[in-house]
N, CA, C and O atoms as a GROMACS GRO file, in nm:
protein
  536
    1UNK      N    1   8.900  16.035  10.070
    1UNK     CA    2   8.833  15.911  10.103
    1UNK      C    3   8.791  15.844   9.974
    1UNK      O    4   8.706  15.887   9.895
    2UNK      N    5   8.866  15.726   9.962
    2UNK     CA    6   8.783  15.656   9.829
    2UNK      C    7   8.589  15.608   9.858
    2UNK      O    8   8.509  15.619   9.950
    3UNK      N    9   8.587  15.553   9.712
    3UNK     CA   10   8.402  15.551   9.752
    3UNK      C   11   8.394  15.433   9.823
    3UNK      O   12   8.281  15.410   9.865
    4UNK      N   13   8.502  15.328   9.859
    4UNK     CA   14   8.527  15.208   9.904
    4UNK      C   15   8.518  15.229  10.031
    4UNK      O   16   8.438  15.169  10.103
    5UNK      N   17   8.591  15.309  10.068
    5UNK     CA   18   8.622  15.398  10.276
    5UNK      C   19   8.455  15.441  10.267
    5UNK      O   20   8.377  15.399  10.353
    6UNK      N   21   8.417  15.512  10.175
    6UNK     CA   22   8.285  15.571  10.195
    6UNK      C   23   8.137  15.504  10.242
    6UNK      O   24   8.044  15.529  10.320
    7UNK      N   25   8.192  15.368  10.105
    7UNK     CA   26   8.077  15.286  10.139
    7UNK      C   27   8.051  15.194  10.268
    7UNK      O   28   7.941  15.152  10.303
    8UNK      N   29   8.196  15.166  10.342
    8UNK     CA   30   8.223  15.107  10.439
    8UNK      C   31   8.182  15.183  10.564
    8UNK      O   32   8.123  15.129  10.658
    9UNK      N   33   8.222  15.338  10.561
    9UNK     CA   34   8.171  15.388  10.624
    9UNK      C   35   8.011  15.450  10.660
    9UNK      O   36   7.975  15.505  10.765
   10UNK      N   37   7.913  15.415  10.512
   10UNK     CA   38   7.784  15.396  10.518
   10UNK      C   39   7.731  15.328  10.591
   10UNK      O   40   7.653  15.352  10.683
   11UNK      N   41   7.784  15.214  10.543
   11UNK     CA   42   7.776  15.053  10.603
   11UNK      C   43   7.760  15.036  10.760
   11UNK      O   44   7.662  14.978  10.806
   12UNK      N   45   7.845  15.082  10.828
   12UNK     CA   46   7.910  15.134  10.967
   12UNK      C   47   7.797  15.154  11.033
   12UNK      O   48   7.743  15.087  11.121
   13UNK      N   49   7.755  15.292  10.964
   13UNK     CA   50   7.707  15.413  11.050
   13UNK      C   51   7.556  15.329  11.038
   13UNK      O   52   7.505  15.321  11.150
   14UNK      N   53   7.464  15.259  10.920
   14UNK     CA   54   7.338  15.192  10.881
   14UNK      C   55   7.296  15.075  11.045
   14UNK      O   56   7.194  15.065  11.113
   15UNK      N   57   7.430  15.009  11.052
   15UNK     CA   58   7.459  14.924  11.167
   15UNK      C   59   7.432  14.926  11.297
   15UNK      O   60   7.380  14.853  11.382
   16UNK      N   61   7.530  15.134  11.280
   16UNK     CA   62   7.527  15.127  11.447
   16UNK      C   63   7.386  15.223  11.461
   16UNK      O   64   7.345  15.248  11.575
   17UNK      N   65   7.333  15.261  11.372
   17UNK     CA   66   7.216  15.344  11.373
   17UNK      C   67   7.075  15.249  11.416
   17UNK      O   68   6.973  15.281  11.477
   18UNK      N   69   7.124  15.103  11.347
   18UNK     CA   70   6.971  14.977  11.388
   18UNK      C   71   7.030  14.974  11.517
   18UNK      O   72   6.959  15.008  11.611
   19UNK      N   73   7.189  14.926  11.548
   19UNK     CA   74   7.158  14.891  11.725
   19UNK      C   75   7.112  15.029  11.793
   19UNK      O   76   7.006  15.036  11.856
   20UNK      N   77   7.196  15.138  11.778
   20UNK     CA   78   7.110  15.240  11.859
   20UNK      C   79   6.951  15.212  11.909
   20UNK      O   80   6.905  15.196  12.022
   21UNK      N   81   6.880  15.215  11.760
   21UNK     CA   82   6.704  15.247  11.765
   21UNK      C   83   6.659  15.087  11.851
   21UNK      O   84   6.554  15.079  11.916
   22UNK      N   85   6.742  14.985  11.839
   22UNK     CA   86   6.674  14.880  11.951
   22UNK      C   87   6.721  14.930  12.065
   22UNK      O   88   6.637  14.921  12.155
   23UNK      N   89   6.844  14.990  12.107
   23UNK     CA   90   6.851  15.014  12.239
   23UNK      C   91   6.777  15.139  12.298
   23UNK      O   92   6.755  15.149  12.419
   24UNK      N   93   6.746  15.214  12.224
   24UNK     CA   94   6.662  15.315  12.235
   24UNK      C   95   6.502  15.311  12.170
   24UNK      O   96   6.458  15.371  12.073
   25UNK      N   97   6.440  15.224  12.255
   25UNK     CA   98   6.296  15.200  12.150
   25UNK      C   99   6.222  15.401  12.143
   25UNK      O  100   6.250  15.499  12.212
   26UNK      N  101   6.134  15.381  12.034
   26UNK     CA  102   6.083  15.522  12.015
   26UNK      C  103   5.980  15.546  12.112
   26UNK      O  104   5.913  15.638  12.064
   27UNK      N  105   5.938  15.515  12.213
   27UNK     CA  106   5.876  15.579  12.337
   27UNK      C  107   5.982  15.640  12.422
   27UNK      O  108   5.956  15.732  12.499
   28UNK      N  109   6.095  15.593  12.411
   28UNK     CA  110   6.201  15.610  12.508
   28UNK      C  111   6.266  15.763  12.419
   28UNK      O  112   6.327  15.838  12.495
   29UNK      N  113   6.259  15.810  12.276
   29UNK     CA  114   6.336  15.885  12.234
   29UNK      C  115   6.331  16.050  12.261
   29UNK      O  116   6.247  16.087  12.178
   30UNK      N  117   6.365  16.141  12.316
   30UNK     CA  118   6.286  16.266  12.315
   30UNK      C  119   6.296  16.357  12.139
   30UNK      O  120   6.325  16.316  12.026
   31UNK      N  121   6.264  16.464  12.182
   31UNK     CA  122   6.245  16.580  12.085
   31UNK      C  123   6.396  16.570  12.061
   31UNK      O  124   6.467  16.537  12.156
   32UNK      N  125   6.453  16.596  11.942
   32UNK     CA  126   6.596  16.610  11.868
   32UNK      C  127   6.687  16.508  11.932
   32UNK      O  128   6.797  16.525  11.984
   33UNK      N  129   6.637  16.429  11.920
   33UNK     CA  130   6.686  16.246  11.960
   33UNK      C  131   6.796  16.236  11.842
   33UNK      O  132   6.891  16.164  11.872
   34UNK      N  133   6.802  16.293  11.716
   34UNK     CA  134   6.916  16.286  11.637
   34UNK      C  135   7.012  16.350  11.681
   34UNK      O  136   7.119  16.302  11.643
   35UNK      N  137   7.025  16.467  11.764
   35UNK     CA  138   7.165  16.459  11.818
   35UNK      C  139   7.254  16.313  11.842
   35UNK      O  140   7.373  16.287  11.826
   36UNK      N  141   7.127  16.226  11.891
   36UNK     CA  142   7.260  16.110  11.950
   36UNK      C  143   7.344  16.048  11.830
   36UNK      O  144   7.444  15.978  11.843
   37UNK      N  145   7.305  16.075  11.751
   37UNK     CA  146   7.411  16.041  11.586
   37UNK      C  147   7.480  16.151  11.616
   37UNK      O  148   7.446  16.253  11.675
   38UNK      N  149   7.626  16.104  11.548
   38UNK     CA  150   7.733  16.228  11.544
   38UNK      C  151   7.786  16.252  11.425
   38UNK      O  152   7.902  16.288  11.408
   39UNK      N  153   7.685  16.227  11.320
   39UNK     CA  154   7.663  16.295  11.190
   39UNK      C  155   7.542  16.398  11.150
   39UNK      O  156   7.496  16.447  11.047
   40UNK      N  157   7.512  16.401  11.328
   40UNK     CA  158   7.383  16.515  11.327
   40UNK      C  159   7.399  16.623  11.452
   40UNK      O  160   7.316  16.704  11.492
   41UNK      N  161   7.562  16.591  11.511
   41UNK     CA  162   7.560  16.701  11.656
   41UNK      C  163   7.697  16.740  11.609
   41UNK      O  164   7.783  16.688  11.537
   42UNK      N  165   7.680  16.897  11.706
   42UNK     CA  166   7.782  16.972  11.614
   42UNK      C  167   7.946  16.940  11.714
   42UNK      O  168   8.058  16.992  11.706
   43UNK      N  169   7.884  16.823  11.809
   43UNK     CA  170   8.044  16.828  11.877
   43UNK      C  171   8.040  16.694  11.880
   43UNK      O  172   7.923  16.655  11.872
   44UNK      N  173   8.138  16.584  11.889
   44UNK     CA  174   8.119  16.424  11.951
   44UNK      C  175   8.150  16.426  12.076
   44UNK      O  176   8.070  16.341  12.115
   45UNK      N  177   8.215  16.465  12.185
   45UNK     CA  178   8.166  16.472  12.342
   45UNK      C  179   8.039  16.454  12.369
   45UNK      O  180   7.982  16.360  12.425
   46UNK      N  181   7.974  16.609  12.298
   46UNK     CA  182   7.834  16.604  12.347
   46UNK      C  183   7.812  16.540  12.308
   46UNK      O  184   7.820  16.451  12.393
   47UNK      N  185   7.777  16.495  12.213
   47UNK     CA  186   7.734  16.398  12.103
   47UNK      C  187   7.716  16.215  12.187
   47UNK      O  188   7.626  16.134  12.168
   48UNK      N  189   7.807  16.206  12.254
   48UNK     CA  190   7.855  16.061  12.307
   48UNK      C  191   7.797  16.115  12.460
   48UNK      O  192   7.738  16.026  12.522
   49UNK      N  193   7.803  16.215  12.511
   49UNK     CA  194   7.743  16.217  12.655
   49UNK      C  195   7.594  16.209  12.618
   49UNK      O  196   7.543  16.102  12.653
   50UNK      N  197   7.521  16.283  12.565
   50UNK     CA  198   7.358  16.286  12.482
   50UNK      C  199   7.348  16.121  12.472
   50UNK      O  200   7.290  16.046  12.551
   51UNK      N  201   7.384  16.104  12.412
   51UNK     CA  202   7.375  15.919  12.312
   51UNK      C  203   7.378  15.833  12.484
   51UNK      O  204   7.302  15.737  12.492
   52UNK      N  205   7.450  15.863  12.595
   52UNK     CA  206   7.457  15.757  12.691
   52UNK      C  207   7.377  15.758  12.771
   52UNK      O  208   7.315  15.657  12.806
   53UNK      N  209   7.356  15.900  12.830
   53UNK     CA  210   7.200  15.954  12.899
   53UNK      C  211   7.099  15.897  12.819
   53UNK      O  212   7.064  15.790  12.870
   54UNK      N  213   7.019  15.929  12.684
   54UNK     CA  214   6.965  15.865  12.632
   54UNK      C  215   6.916  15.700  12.637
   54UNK      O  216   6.804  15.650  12.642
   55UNK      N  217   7.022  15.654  12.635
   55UNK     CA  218   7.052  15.512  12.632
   55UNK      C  219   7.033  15.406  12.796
   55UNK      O  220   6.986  15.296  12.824
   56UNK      N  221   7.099  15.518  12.867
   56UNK     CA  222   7.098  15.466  12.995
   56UNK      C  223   6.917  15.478  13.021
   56UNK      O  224   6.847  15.380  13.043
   57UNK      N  225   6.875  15.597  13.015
   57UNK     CA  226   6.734  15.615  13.072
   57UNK      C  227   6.642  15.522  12.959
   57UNK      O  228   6.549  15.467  13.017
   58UNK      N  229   6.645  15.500  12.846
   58UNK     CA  230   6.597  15.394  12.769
   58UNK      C  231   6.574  15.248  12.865
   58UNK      O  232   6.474  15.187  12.901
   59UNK      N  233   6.751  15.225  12.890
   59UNK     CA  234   6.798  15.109  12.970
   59UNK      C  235   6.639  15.081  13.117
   59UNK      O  236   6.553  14.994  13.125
   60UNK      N  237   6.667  15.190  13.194
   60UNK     CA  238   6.585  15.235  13.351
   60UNK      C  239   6.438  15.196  13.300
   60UNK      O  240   6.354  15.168  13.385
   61UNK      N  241   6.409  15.194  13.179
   61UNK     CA  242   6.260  15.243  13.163
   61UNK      C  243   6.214  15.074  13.056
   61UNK      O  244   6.100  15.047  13.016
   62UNK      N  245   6.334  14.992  13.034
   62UNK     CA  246   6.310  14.880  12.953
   62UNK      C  247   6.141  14.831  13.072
   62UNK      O  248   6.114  14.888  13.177
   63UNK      N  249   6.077  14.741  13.022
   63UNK     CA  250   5.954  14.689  13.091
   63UNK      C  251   6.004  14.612  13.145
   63UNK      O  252   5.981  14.621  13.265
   64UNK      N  253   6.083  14.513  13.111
   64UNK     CA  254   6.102  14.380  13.209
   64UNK      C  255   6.199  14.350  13.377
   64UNK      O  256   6.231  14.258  13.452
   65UNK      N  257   6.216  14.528  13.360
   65UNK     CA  258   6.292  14.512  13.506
   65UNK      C  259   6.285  14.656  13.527
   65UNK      O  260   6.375  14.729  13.568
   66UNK      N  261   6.156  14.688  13.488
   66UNK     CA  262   6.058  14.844  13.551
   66UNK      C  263   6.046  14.972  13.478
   66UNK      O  264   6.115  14.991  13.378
   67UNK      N  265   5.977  15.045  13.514
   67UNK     CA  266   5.963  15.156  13.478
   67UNK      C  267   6.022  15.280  13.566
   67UNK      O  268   5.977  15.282  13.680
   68UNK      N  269   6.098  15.364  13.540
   68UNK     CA  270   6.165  15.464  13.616
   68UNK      C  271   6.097  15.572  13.638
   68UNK      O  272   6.106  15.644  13.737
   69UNK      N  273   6.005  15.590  13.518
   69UNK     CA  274   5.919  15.740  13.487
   69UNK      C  275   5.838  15.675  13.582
   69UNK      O  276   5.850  15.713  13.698
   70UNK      N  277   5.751  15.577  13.555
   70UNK     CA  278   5.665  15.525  13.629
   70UNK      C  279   5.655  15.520  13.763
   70UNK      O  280   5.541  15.509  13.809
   71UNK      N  281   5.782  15.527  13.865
   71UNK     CA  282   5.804  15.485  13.970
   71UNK      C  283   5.824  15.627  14.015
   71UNK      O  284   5.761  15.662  14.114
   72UNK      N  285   5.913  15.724  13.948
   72UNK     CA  286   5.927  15.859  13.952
   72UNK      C  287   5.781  15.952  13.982
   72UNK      O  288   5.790  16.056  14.048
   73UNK      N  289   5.655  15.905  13.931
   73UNK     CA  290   5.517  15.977  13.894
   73UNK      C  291   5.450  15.879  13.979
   73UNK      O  292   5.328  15.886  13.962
   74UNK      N  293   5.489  15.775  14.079
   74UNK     CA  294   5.362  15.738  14.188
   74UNK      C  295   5.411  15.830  14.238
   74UNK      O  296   5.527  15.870  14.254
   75UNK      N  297   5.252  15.885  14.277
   75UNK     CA  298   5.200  15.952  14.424
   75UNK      C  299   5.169  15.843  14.524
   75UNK      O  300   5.107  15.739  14.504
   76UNK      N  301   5.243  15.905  14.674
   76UNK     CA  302   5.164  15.840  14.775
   76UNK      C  303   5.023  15.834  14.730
   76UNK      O  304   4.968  15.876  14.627
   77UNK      N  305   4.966  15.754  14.865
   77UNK     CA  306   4.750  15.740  14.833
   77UNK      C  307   4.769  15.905  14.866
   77UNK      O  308   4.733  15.990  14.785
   78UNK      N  309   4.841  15.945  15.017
   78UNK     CA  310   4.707  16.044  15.067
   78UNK      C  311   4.845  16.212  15.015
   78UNK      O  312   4.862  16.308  15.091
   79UNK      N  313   4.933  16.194  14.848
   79UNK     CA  314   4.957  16.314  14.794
   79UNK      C  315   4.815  16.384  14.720
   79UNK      O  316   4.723  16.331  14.660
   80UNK      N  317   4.838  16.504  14.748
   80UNK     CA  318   4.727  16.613  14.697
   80UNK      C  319   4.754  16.598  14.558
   80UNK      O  320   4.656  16.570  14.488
   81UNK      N  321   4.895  16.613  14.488
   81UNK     CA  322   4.859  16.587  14.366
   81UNK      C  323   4.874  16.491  14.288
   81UNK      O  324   4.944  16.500  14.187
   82UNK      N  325   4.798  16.360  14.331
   82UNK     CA  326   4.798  16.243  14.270
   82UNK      C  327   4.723  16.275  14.081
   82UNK      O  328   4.749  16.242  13.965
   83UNK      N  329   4.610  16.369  14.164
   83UNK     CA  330   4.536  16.418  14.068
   83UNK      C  331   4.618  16.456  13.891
   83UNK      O  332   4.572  16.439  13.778
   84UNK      N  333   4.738  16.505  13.930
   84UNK     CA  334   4.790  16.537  13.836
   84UNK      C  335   4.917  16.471  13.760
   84UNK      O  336   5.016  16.521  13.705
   85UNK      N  337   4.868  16.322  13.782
   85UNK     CA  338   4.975  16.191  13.750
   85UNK      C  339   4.886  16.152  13.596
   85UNK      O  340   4.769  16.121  13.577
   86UNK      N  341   5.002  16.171  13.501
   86UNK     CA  342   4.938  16.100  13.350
   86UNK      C  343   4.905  15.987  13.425
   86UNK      O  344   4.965  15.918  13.508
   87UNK      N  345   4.718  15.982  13.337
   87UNK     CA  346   4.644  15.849  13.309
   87UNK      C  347   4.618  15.796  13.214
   87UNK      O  348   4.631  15.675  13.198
   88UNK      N  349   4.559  15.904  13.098
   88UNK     CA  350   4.575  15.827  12.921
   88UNK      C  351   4.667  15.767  12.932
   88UNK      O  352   4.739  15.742  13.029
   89UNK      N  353   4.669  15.731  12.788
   89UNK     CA  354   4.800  15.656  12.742
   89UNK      C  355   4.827  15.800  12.617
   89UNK      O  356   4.917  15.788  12.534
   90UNK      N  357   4.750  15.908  12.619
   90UNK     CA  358   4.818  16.022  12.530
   90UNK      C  359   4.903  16.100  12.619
   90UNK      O  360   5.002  16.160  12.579
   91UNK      N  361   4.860  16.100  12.754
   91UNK     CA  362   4.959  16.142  12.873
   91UNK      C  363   5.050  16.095  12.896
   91UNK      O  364   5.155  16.134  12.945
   92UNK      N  365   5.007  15.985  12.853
   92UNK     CA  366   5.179  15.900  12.897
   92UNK      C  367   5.265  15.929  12.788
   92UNK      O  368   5.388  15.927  12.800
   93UNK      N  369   5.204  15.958  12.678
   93UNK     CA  370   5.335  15.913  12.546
   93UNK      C  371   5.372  16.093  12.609
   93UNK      O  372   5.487  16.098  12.564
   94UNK      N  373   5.360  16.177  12.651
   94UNK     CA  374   5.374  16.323  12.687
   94UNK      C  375   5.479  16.302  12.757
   94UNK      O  376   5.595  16.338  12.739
   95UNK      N  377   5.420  16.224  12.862
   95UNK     CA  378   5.524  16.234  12.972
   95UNK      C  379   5.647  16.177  12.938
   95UNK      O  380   5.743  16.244  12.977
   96UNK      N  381   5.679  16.061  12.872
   96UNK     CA  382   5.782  15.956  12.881
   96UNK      C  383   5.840  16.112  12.718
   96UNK      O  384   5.949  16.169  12.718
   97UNK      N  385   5.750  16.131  12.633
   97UNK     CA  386   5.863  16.244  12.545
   97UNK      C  387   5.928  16.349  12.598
   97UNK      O  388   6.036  16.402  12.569
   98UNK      N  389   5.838  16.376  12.691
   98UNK     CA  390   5.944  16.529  12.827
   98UNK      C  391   6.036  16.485  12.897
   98UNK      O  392   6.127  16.564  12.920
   99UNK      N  393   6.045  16.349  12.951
   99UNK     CA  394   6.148  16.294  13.040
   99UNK      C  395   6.217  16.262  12.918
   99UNK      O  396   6.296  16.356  12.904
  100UNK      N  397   6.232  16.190  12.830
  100UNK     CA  398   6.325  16.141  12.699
  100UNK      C  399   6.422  16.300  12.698
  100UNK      O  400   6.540  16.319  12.727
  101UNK      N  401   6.321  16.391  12.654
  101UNK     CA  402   6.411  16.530  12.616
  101UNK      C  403   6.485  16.582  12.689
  101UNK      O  404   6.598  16.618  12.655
  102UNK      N  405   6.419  16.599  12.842
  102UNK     CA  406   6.524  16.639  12.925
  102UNK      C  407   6.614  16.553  12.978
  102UNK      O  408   6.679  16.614  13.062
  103UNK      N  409   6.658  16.414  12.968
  103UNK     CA  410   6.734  16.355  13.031
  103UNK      C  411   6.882  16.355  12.922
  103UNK      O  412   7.002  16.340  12.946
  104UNK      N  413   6.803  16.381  12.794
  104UNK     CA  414   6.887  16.334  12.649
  104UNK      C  415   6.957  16.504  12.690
  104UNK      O  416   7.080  16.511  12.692
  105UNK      N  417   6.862  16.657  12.725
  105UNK     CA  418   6.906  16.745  12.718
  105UNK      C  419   7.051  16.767  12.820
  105UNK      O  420   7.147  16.840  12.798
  106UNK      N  421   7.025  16.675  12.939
  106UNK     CA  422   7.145  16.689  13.049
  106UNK      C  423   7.292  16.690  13.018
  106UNK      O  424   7.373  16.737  13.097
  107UNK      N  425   7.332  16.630  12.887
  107UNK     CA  426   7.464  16.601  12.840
  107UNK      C  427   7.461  16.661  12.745
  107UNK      O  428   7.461  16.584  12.648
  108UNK      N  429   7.455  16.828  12.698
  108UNK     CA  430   7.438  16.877  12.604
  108UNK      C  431   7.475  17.000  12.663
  108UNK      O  432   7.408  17.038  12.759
  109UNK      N  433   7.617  17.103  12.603
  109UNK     CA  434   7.661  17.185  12.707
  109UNK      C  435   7.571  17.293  12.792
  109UNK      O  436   7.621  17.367  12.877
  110UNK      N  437   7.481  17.291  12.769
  110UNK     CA  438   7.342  17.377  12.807
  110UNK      C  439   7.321  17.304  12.974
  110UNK      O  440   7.332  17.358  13.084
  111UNK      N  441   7.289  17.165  12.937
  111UNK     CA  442   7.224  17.081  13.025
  111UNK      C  443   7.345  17.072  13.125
  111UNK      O  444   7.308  17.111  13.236
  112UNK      N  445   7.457  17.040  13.123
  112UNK     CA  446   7.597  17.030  13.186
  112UNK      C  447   7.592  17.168  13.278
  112UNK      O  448   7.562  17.164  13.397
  113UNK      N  449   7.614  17.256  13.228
  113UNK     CA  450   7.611  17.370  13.294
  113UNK      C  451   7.482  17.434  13.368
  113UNK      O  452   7.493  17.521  13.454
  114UNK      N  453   7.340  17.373  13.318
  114UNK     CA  454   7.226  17.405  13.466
  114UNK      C  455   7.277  17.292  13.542
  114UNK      O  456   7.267  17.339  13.655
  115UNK      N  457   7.319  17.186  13.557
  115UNK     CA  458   7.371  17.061  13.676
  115UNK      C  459   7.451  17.151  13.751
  115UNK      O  460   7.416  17.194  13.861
  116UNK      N  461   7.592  17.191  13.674
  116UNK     CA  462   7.677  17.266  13.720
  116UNK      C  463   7.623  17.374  13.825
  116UNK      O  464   7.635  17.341  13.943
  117UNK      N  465   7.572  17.480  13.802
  117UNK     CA  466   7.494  17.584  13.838
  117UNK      C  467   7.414  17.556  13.923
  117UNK      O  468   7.385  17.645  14.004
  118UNK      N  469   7.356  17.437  13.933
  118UNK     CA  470   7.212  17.412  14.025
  118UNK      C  471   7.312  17.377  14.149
  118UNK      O  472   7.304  17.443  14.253
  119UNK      N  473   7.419  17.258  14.134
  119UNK     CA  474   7.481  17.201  14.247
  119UNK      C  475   7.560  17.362  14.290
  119UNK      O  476   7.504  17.394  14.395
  120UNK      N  477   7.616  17.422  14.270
  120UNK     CA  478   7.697  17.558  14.291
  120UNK      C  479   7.582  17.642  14.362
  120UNK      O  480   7.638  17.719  14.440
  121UNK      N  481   7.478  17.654  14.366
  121UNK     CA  482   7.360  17.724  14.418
  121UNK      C  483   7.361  17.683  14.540
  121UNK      O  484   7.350  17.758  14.637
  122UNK      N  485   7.382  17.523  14.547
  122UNK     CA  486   7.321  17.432  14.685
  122UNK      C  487   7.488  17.433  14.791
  122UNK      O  488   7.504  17.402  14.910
  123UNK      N  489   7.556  17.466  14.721
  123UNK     CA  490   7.626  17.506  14.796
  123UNK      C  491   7.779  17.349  14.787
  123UNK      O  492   7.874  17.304  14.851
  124UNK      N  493   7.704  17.329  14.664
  124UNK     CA  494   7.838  17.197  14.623
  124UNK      C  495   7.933  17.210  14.525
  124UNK      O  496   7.995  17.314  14.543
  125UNK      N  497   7.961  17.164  14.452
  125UNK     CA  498   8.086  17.148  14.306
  125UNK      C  499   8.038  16.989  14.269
  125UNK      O  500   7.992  16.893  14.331
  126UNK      N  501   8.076  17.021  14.133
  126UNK     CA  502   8.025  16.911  14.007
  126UNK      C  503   8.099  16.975  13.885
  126UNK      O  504   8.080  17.092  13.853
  127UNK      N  505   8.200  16.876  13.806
  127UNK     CA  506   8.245  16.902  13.750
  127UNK      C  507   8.239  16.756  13.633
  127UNK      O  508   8.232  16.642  13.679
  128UNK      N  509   8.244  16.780  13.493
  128UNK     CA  510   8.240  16.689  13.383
  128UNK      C  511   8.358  16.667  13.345
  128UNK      O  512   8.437  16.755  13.379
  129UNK      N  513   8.404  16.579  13.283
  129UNK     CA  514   8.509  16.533  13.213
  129UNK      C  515   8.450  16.506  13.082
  129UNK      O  516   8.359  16.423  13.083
  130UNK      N  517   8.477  16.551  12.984
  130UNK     CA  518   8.477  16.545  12.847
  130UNK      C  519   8.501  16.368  12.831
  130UNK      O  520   8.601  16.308  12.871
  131UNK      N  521   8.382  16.305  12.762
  131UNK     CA  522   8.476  16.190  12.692
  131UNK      C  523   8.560  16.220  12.581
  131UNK      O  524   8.560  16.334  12.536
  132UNK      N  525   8.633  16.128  12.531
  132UNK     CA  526   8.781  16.152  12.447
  132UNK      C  527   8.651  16.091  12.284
  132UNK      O  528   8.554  16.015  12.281
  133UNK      N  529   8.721  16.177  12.174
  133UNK     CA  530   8.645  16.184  12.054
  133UNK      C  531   8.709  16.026  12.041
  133UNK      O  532   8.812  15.967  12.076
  134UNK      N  533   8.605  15.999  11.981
  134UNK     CA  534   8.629  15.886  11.867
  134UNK      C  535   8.693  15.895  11.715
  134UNK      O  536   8.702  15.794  11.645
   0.00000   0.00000   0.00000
């Protein structure tokens, strides 16, 4: 690679790294949110399934056309454990980083295979298709 391919390819990656972080604001990001770069995950499948989950649940949770976590965590009035619905706003940044992690974790061959496993329990089939590398 000349330093020309190199720098271009700096260039690139600086680019798609700002649109990522707007499409993914940092309330929306979980724990090892750098997987979704694929100069930081050790496969690009996962890498690109992580990055869309991510992105999509970012998408669900934008403010101007709702909150998903939010809607996910009403309790009916008369649930028993309303009691135990984040009310801070230090609860909330908790909650929205546990949902970030596990939704980012679902497309990560770990996460693929409890889906797999959970639907196979219930008595169904679920199967992934690899996206094609870039």
């Amino acid at each position: 690679m000349s330093q020309l391919d190199g720098q271009r390819s700096f260039a690139e990656m600086t680019v798609d790294l700002e649109e990522l972080l707007k499409r993914i604001p940092e309330k929306h990001r979980g724990l090892l949110f750098e997987r979704v770069l694929s100069t930081c995950h050790p496969s690009s499948s996962g890498c690109a399934l992580e990055r869309s989950l991510a992105e999509y649940w970012a998408y669900c949770n934008r403010g101007e056309t709702g909150d998903l976590l939010a809607t996910l965590l009403s309790p009916e009035v008369d649930d028993p454990r309303k009691d135990r619905v984040p009310k801070s706003p230090r609860e909330w940044d908790v909650a929205r980083l546990t949902a970030a992690t596990l939704i980012q974790w679902l497309g990560s061959p770990v996460g693929r295979n409890f889906i797999r496993e959970a639907v196979e329990r219930a008595g169904g089939k679920i199967s992934f298709q690899e996206p094609e590398s870039k």
